[in-house]
Amino acid sequence: MKRVGITFLALGAVWAAAMASAATTVTLNVVQIFGTIDPAKVTDYTGYMAAVNLYDGLVTVDKDGAIQPLLASSWEASPDATTYTFHLRPNATFHNGAPVTADDVVYSVKRLLAIDQGPSYLFKGVLGPDSVTASDAHTVVFHLQKVFSPFLATVPLIFVVDSKTVQANVKDGDWGQAYVADHDVGSGPYMLESWTRGSEMRLKRFDNYALGWGKDPIDNLRFVVTNDEATVRSLAASGELTMTSEFQANETYTALAKMSRFRVVEQPTGTAFYLKMNTQVAPTDDLHVRKAIACATDYATIRTTIYPGDALAGPLPAVFKSDYLDTLKEPSFDLNCAKDELAKSAYAGKGPIPLTFTYVAGASFEEEIGLLMKSNLEKVGFKVSLDPEPWNRITEIASKVSTTPNVTEVFFGATYASPDSMFFTQYDSAASGTWSSMEWLNNPDVDKMIADARATTDPAQQAAIYKKLQQTIVDLQPDAFLLVQKVRHAMDKCLTGYNYVPVQSFDYNFHNYSWTCGN
């Protein structure tokens, strides 16, 4: 009996130790496929969701939009704001154990500029191939070609790759694109474990991460690709799902909130929801047509019933706190206004005006908005063709004026913590050809104001420019300004650490999360 007692005690100790060390897995659904994990090519929220976990930049951003150290422990700028020097942490390593050096940073910038995709457009005319140098193994210097006031805010988007591994896998001068497309060459908190395109991605914790790990870290991440509401509810009911995407229907949040293990977390964001209108093709090339569409938009129903959010008066959400935000009037729903504007257009008097209207296929709330818009627009003289498309298809058709629909439902949030992100990325001619700039505005006055704001480091002067710029954009009506998104997640009550960050998907860096219920 004594021997048996000792055996059971020993087994109990083993079981307790095993439970204490059991890995914690967080399963999150995403509504778009991961198009790429190459940090030089990412552009959308799923791409950045992967990048911010697999890769580190020199600096990062906190929930208040403030720049924080990451691979760089400190930095300084020259008095004329054209030279920035970053000092690297000596203990940072890539996932293969190689140290992160200044040469890796230099190579990563050269690679980003050479591939000319992803966030590279931000640095055109600001950085050249030889603008970044390594003064020693842990010091890197950026020599800007001109003053660029949002520069530090854009640095978090420069993710650092393992230059030796990438260079060893270059084929035909491709800067390793074929290899990095589906291989992890980063130093971030998580490593790529597996990726089934269009279905799911799995990441595992990098034990030797330079910033270390706090109490109760998340060991494994599983991203499941689905925008089907029934599937999300089923995953939750089965116990698989830990956290929903931020783009679920109201009914799904309500259903999960009724399950004892979930809570719904809601926070204000810097993400706006627009009807982006192609200003270069008929009939939305006519200002009066665009104004008619804006007047025929039932803002209150959309933001209170279909997809709850805050009012949006112009291109800039209120998270960018400044005295120039309260100068715009909130748009209102007025079918008589829509009819009057349409009557002033060049397309009036020729029968129903054809209009293509696109939204993300499978997103039920976007379909509801599309149906509402079709009903209202056809009351005032349009013939609306609803064309739902998968998100990856929308990003493709947005690359050309001729294939960009008249109207597209698009969420866009700050790519970096500056109003410049909302203005330049959507409205500057140099940024045309992406899903975020489906307006194809191409307006020289807008371009000049954006350039002038970038060239000054005087906050008062910059604010005056932004005040005029936002009014100009509203007057040109390239968008109907639907709402400011309130990010909502249904998440397991044991999962803590979520805070909205006003930069792409930086709030899904799971190094900042904890599993508080133990194992």
XYZ file of C-alpha atoms in Angstrom:
519
model
C 0.000 0.000 0.000
C 2.829 2.320 0.820
C 4.422 1.728 -2.558
C 1.115 2.408 -4.291
C 0.654 5.603 -2.299
C 4.065 6.840 -3.340
C 3.279 5.961 -6.949
C 0.046 7.949 -6.918
C 1.794 10.888 -5.283
C 4.497 10.759 -7.920
C 1.951 10.570 -10.715
C 0.062 13.459 -9.170
C 3.217 15.551 -9.099
C 3.939 14.709 -12.720
C 0.368 15.555 -13.714
C 0.484 18.860 -11.844
C 3.791 19.776 -13.458
C 2.450 18.889 -16.877
C -0.647 21.005 -16.341
C 1.444 23.920 -15.104
C 3.551 23.797 -18.233
C 0.704 23.122 -20.693
C 0.890 25.398 -23.700
C -1.744 28.110 -24.079
C -3.227 28.435 -27.561
C -5.278 31.407 -28.699
C -7.519 30.842 -31.725
C -8.680 33.980 -33.530
C -10.774 34.163 -36.663
C -9.834 36.620 -39.415
C -12.173 37.547 -42.252
C -9.539 37.999 -44.969
C -6.880 35.650 -46.264
C -3.224 36.305 -45.500
C -1.987 37.514 -48.869
C 1.684 37.572 -47.856
C 3.901 37.443 -44.793
C 6.746 39.294 -46.525
C 7.089 42.441 -44.376
C 8.203 44.449 -47.412
C 4.920 43.705 -49.175
C 2.147 43.766 -46.547
C -0.612 46.346 -46.976
C -3.734 45.198 -45.141
C -4.860 44.261 -41.655
C -4.224 40.507 -41.935
C -0.770 41.048 -43.423
C 0.187 43.348 -40.568
C -1.376 40.961 -38.048
C 1.152 38.347 -39.135
C 4.039 40.794 -39.538
C 3.747 42.366 -36.077
C 4.051 38.932 -34.478
C 6.776 37.505 -36.728
C 8.923 40.623 -37.120
C 10.216 43.551 -35.120
C 11.000 47.044 -36.287
C 13.373 49.517 -34.714
C 10.496 51.036 -32.764
C 6.833 50.318 -32.160
C 3.689 52.191 -31.083
C 1.654 52.031 -27.875
C -2.094 52.467 -27.385
C -1.705 56.251 -27.213
C 0.163 56.405 -30.522
C 3.479 57.157 -28.819
C 6.694 55.718 -30.267
C 8.307 53.087 -28.039
C 11.653 51.227 -28.210
C 11.804 47.803 -29.823
C 14.956 46.611 -31.624
C 16.341 50.081 -30.950
C 16.728 50.894 -27.271
C 17.217 54.617 -27.981
C 17.496 57.135 -30.808
C 18.098 60.802 -31.501
C 17.433 63.265 -34.331
C 19.604 66.076 -35.655
C 18.423 69.679 -35.042
C 17.370 70.022 -38.692
C 15.335 66.761 -38.520
C 17.156 65.143 -41.445
C 19.368 62.659 -39.583
C 18.103 59.973 -37.199
C 20.446 57.662 -35.295
C 19.175 54.430 -33.728
C 21.053 52.336 -31.156
C 20.201 48.618 -31.253
C 19.678 46.291 -28.321
C 22.743 44.049 -28.021
C 20.734 40.932 -27.109
C 18.237 40.772 -30.004
C 18.384 37.678 -32.202
C 16.510 36.313 -35.161
C 14.527 33.117 -34.775
C 17.475 31.090 -36.067
C 19.697 32.473 -33.301
C 21.686 34.934 -35.437
C 22.207 38.361 -33.830
C 20.277 41.370 -35.154
C 22.820 43.900 -36.414
C 22.833 47.314 -38.031
C 23.705 45.620 -41.332
C 20.373 43.768 -41.166
C 18.570 47.083 -40.774
C 20.432 48.601 -43.735
C 19.624 45.576 -45.897
C 15.964 45.591 -44.841
C 15.554 49.220 -45.938
C 17.340 48.612 -49.248
C 15.141 45.571 -49.842
C 11.947 47.482 -49.026
C 12.821 50.278 -51.432
C 13.940 47.881 -54.194
C 10.803 45.724 -54.054
C 8.754 48.938 -54.114
C 5.636 47.496 -52.518
C 4.029 47.561 -49.078
C 4.932 50.720 -47.144
C 7.762 51.703 -49.541
C 5.631 54.509 -51.019
C 5.991 56.383 -47.732
C 9.708 56.850 -48.281
C 9.791 57.971 -51.917
C 11.887 61.133 -52.085
C 12.737 60.665 -48.407
C 15.083 57.673 -48.447
C 17.292 56.407 -51.241
C 19.219 53.113 -51.522
C 22.233 54.651 -49.779
C 20.364 56.752 -47.202
C 20.810 54.245 -44.376
C 24.252 53.330 -43.040
C 25.718 51.260 -40.223
C 28.314 53.140 -38.205
C 28.972 50.030 -36.115
C 27.293 46.687 -35.403
C 24.653 48.269 -33.176
C 24.253 51.780 -34.593
C 22.284 52.656 -37.718
C 21.893 56.139 -39.210
C 19.092 57.367 -41.496
C 20.055 60.333 -43.709
C 16.805 61.830 -45.012
C 16.835 63.501 -48.417
C 14.478 66.175 -47.103
C 12.526 67.096 -43.999
C 9.711 64.593 -43.523
C 7.819 65.465 -40.359
C 6.029 62.095 -39.927
C 9.280 60.116 -40.348
C 9.544 58.706 -36.828
C 5.867 57.705 -36.978
C 6.566 55.645 -40.126
C 9.623 53.792 -38.771
C 7.531 51.049 -37.049
C 6.552 49.870 -40.548
C 10.182 49.072 -41.419
C 10.411 45.474 -40.222
C 13.892 43.985 -40.007
C 14.742 40.731 -41.801
C 17.675 38.359 -41.346
C 19.826 39.630 -44.209
C 22.121 36.599 -44.382
C 19.247 34.124 -44.669
C 17.450 36.238 -47.255
C 20.590 36.758 -49.344
C 21.265 33.008 -49.279
C 17.851 32.469 -50.864
C 17.860 35.147 -53.567
C 16.821 33.876 -56.993
C 17.360 35.902 -60.152
C 17.828 39.126 -58.197
C 14.405 38.895 -56.511
C 15.643 40.077 -53.096
C 14.506 36.722 -51.736
C 10.831 37.395 -52.413
C 10.013 33.800 -53.330
C 11.581 32.581 -50.093
C 10.271 35.250 -47.707
C 6.765 34.845 -49.160
C 6.255 31.773 -46.987
C 9.293 31.604 -44.673
C 9.816 33.434 -41.399
C 13.083 35.433 -41.295
C 12.220 37.685 -38.379
C 13.054 38.386 -34.755
C 9.527 38.975 -33.477
C 7.812 37.368 -30.492
C 6.425 34.459 -32.520
C 7.720 32.063 -35.176
C 5.844 30.615 -38.141
C 4.832 27.021 -37.462
C 2.514 26.335 -40.410
C 0.431 28.155 -42.981
C -2.366 26.683 -45.077
C -3.192 29.463 -47.503
C -6.815 30.527 -47.427
C -7.480 28.417 -44.358
C -5.296 28.998 -41.300
C -1.927 30.104 -39.966
C -0.192 28.851 -36.814
C 2.548 30.640 -34.876
C 4.524 29.528 -31.826
C 6.258 31.532 -29.118
C 9.934 32.487 -29.614
C 11.397 31.629 -26.211
C 14.513 33.771 -26.679
C 12.645 36.937 -27.648
C 14.725 40.034 -26.861
C 12.013 41.734 -24.794
C 11.458 38.601 -22.736
C 8.107 37.266 -21.598
C 5.855 38.276 -18.739
C 3.641 36.111 -16.603
C 1.174 33.764 -18.322
C 2.212 34.371 -21.954
C 0.386 33.085 -25.013
C 2.367 30.121 -26.361
C 0.612 29.413 -29.646
C -1.497 31.432 -32.064
C -3.953 29.977 -34.525
C -5.562 32.295 -37.087
C -8.608 30.712 -38.749
C -9.758 32.376 -41.975
C -13.550 32.659 -42.085
C -16.103 35.431 -42.398
C -19.051 33.062 -42.132
C -21.027 34.035 -39.047
C -22.411 30.533 -38.475
C -18.907 29.090 -38.563
C -17.660 31.641 -36.024
C -20.524 30.849 -33.660
C -19.901 27.111 -34.112
C -16.197 27.484 -33.333
C -17.105 29.404 -30.198
C -19.675 26.844 -29.075
C -17.214 23.974 -29.595
C -14.617 25.660 -27.397
C -12.104 26.194 -30.232
C -12.473 29.957 -30.644
C -10.768 32.273 -28.167
C -11.324 35.637 -29.864
C -13.402 36.860 -32.790
C -12.333 39.232 -35.498
C -13.440 42.857 -35.242
C -15.765 42.508 -38.239
C -18.546 40.248 -37.021
C -22.265 40.866 -37.323
C -24.168 42.200 -34.310
C -25.944 38.855 -33.942
C -22.639 37.031 -33.489
C -21.439 39.331 -30.717
C -24.803 38.961 -28.990
C -24.717 35.168 -29.284
C -21.192 34.860 -27.892
C -21.900 37.301 -25.059
C -24.570 34.874 -23.874
C -21.946 32.121 -23.568
C -20.494 32.166 -20.076
C -16.840 32.161 -21.097
C -16.979 35.183 -23.449
C -17.065 38.913 -22.913
C -17.375 41.610 -25.585
C -14.597 44.208 -25.528
C -15.315 47.527 -27.258
C -12.957 50.472 -27.776
C -12.937 53.601 -29.981
C -10.513 53.518 -32.890
C -8.786 55.590 -35.533
C -10.323 53.464 -38.288
C -12.907 55.020 -40.574
C -15.485 53.270 -42.749
C -16.007 54.862 -46.151
C -17.870 54.506 -49.375
C -14.890 55.131 -51.649
C -15.921 56.599 -55.002
C -13.827 56.323 -58.164
C -13.523 59.958 -59.270
C -12.057 59.068 -62.659
C -14.796 56.922 -64.262
C -18.414 57.610 -65.204
C -20.665 58.461 -63.513
C -18.716 59.071 -60.269
C -16.321 61.361 -62.141
C -19.078 63.977 -61.683
C -18.976 65.851 -58.370
C -22.766 66.159 -58.273
C -23.154 62.399 -58.663
C -20.787 61.859 -55.734
C -22.672 64.384 -53.636
C -25.956 62.676 -54.552
C -24.577 59.351 -53.319
C -23.456 60.997 -50.081
C -26.892 62.561 -49.557
C -28.597 59.209 -50.216
C -26.582 57.500 -47.478
C -28.584 56.683 -44.344
C -25.752 57.308 -41.872
C -27.828 56.900 -38.713
C -29.213 53.494 -39.670
C -25.776 52.246 -40.710
C -23.956 53.310 -37.552
C -26.666 52.550 -35.000
C -28.320 49.423 -36.398
C -26.182 47.693 -39.012
C -22.641 48.341 -37.786
C -22.406 50.456 -34.611
C -19.894 53.279 -34.738
C -19.359 56.965 -34.088
C -20.140 59.815 -36.461
C -17.523 60.769 -39.048
C -17.610 64.278 -40.488
C -14.628 63.977 -42.828
C -11.597 61.862 -43.621
C -10.058 62.084 -40.148
C -11.388 60.176 -37.090
C -11.552 62.011 -33.768
C -8.696 59.938 -32.310
C -6.446 62.516 -33.976
C -7.203 65.113 -31.336
C -6.799 68.636 -32.666
C -8.650 71.924 -32.816
C -9.302 71.578 -36.542
C -11.539 68.499 -36.222
C -14.628 70.340 -35.002
C -14.902 72.588 -38.048
C -16.719 70.047 -40.230
C -20.448 69.345 -40.241
C -21.614 65.757 -39.906
C -23.189 64.448 -43.121
C -26.926 63.755 -43.138
C -29.365 61.527 -45.008
C -31.561 63.563 -47.386
C -33.138 62.022 -50.499
C -34.328 65.431 -51.749
C -30.734 66.645 -51.591
C -29.696 63.540 -53.547
C -32.281 64.233 -56.255
C -31.254 67.899 -56.502
C -27.550 67.038 -56.832
C -28.233 64.365 -59.421
C -30.287 66.838 -61.462
C -27.202 69.110 -61.640
C -24.970 66.356 -62.991
C -23.912 65.785 -66.580
C -25.743 62.448 -66.503
C -29.190 63.868 -65.638
C -32.156 63.334 -67.961
C -30.810 60.174 -69.633
C -32.696 57.544 -67.662
C -31.465 55.582 -64.638
C -27.740 56.111 -64.111
C -25.788 52.820 -63.865
C -23.587 52.439 -60.787
C -21.352 49.582 -59.680
C -21.281 49.027 -55.911
C -18.805 46.572 -54.381
C -18.339 45.158 -50.888
C -16.525 42.226 -49.293
C -18.269 38.966 -50.143
C -19.447 37.087 -47.072
C -19.411 40.121 -44.777
C -23.083 40.172 -43.823
C -23.114 43.722 -42.463
C -21.511 45.033 -45.656
C -24.173 43.216 -47.666
C -26.853 44.888 -45.525
C -25.324 48.288 -46.211
C -25.152 47.481 -49.922
C -28.822 46.543 -50.012
C -29.781 49.691 -48.101
C -27.726 51.862 -50.458
C -29.228 50.179 -53.529
C -32.743 50.836 -52.253
C -32.057 54.508 -51.531
C -30.033 55.196 -54.659
C -32.619 53.666 -56.964
C -35.258 55.944 -55.431
C -33.387 58.994 -56.712
C -32.421 57.845 -60.210
C -29.584 55.283 -60.130
C -29.531 51.700 -61.376
C -27.257 49.929 -58.912
C -25.338 46.734 -59.606
C -24.219 45.103 -56.342
C -20.937 43.257 -56.928
C -19.632 41.444 -53.831
C -16.017 40.324 -54.225
C -13.494 38.475 -52.033
C -11.079 40.893 -50.386
C -8.086 39.671 -52.395
C -10.043 40.364 -55.583
C -10.884 43.891 -54.384
C -7.183 44.592 -53.835
C -6.527 43.432 -57.413
C -9.201 45.507 -59.123
C -8.146 48.567 -57.107
C -4.810 48.647 -58.935
C -6.295 50.162 -62.112
C -8.669 53.072 -62.673
C -10.625 51.106 -65.264
C -11.336 48.156 -62.955
C -12.020 50.093 -59.754
C -15.801 50.113 -59.082
C -17.796 53.315 -58.809
C -18.375 52.722 -55.097
C -16.642 50.352 -52.670
C -17.148 49.807 -48.947
C -13.713 50.073 -47.307
C -12.370 50.326 -43.772
C -9.174 52.314 -43.505
C -7.205 53.007 -40.365
C -3.978 54.804 -39.679
C -0.970 52.988 -41.088
C 1.215 55.099 -38.808
C 0.392 57.403 -35.924
C 0.008 60.668 -37.815
C -2.846 62.448 -39.675
C -0.543 62.224 -42.692
C -1.325 58.511 -42.790
C -5.019 59.194 -43.394
C -4.407 61.960 -45.928
C -1.426 60.750 -47.958
C -2.297 57.071 -48.189
C -5.840 57.705 -49.390
C -5.732 60.941 -51.333
C -2.246 61.754 -52.626
C -1.691 61.051 -56.331
C 1.537 59.224 -55.480
C -0.425 56.693 -53.418
C -2.963 55.809 -56.121
C -3.377 52.226 -57.198
C -4.129 50.473 -53.916
C -7.291 49.437 -52.072
C -6.803 52.371 -49.692
C -6.852 54.927 -52.541
C -9.744 53.683 -54.665
C -10.888 57.302 -55.019
C -8.123 57.999 -57.596
C -8.437 61.640 -56.534
C -5.355 62.928 -58.384
C -5.878 66.534 -57.310
C -2.804 68.842 -57.462
C -4.103 71.149 -54.722
C -4.556 68.206 -52.353
C -1.102 66.886 -53.269
C 0.487 70.266 -52.517
C -1.170 70.623 -49.129
C -0.061 67.127 -48.127
C 3.496 67.897 -49.255
C 3.506 71.218 -47.387
C 2.336 69.569 -44.159
C 5.078 66.953 -44.478
C 7.746 69.606 -45.000
C 7.115 71.557 -41.803
C 7.936 70.651 -38.232
C 5.886 73.571 -36.866
C 2.737 72.067 -35.251
C 0.668 75.239 -35.663
C 1.521 75.573 -39.340
C 0.810 71.880 -39.893
C -2.559 72.139 -38.141
C -3.562 75.090 -40.350
C -2.724 73.061 -43.445
C -4.676 70.046 -42.199
C -7.710 72.215 -41.462
C -7.799 73.468 -45.044
C -6.927 70.039 -46.436
C -9.765 68.183 -44.757
C -12.292 70.798 -45.885
C -10.997 70.563 -49.459
C -11.411 66.790 -49.428
C -14.941 67.048 -48.039
C -15.828 69.571 -50.749
C -14.480 67.217 -53.450
C -16.574 64.382 -51.957
C -14.402 61.425 -53.019
C -15.993 59.440 -50.180
C -19.177 59.152 -48.235
C -17.976 59.229 -44.624
C -19.967 56.471 -42.936
C -18.596 56.139 -39.430
C -15.652 55.744 -37.085
C -15.284 52.117 -36.161
C -15.701 50.953 -32.601
C -13.522 47.889 -32.479
C -15.382 44.971 -30.956
C -14.106 41.533 -30.065
C -15.834 38.716 -28.304
C -13.018 37.076 -26.362
C -12.513 34.460 -23.713
C -12.631 35.979 -20.236
C -9.225 34.435 -19.514
C -7.559 36.428 -22.319
C -6.366 39.891 -21.296
C -4.120 42.578 -22.739
C -6.085 43.855 -25.704
C -5.768 47.595 -26.339
C -6.515 49.363 -29.585
C -3.356 50.793 -31.193
C -3.780 53.486 -33.886
C -1.484 51.730 -36.378
C -2.678 48.960 -38.684
C -2.887 45.662 -36.736
C -0.358 46.499 -34.046
C -3.028 45.794 -31.411
C -2.727 42.093 -32.349
C 0.839 41.747 -31.155
C 0.184 38.852 -28.798
C 3.362 39.484 -26.837
C 1.193 42.027 -25.001
C -1.510 39.490 -24.049
C -1.815 37.086 -21.114
C -3.860 34.018 -20.220
C -4.955 34.741 -16.666
C -6.757 31.508 -15.808
C -3.706 29.281 -15.551
C -3.525 25.907 -17.251
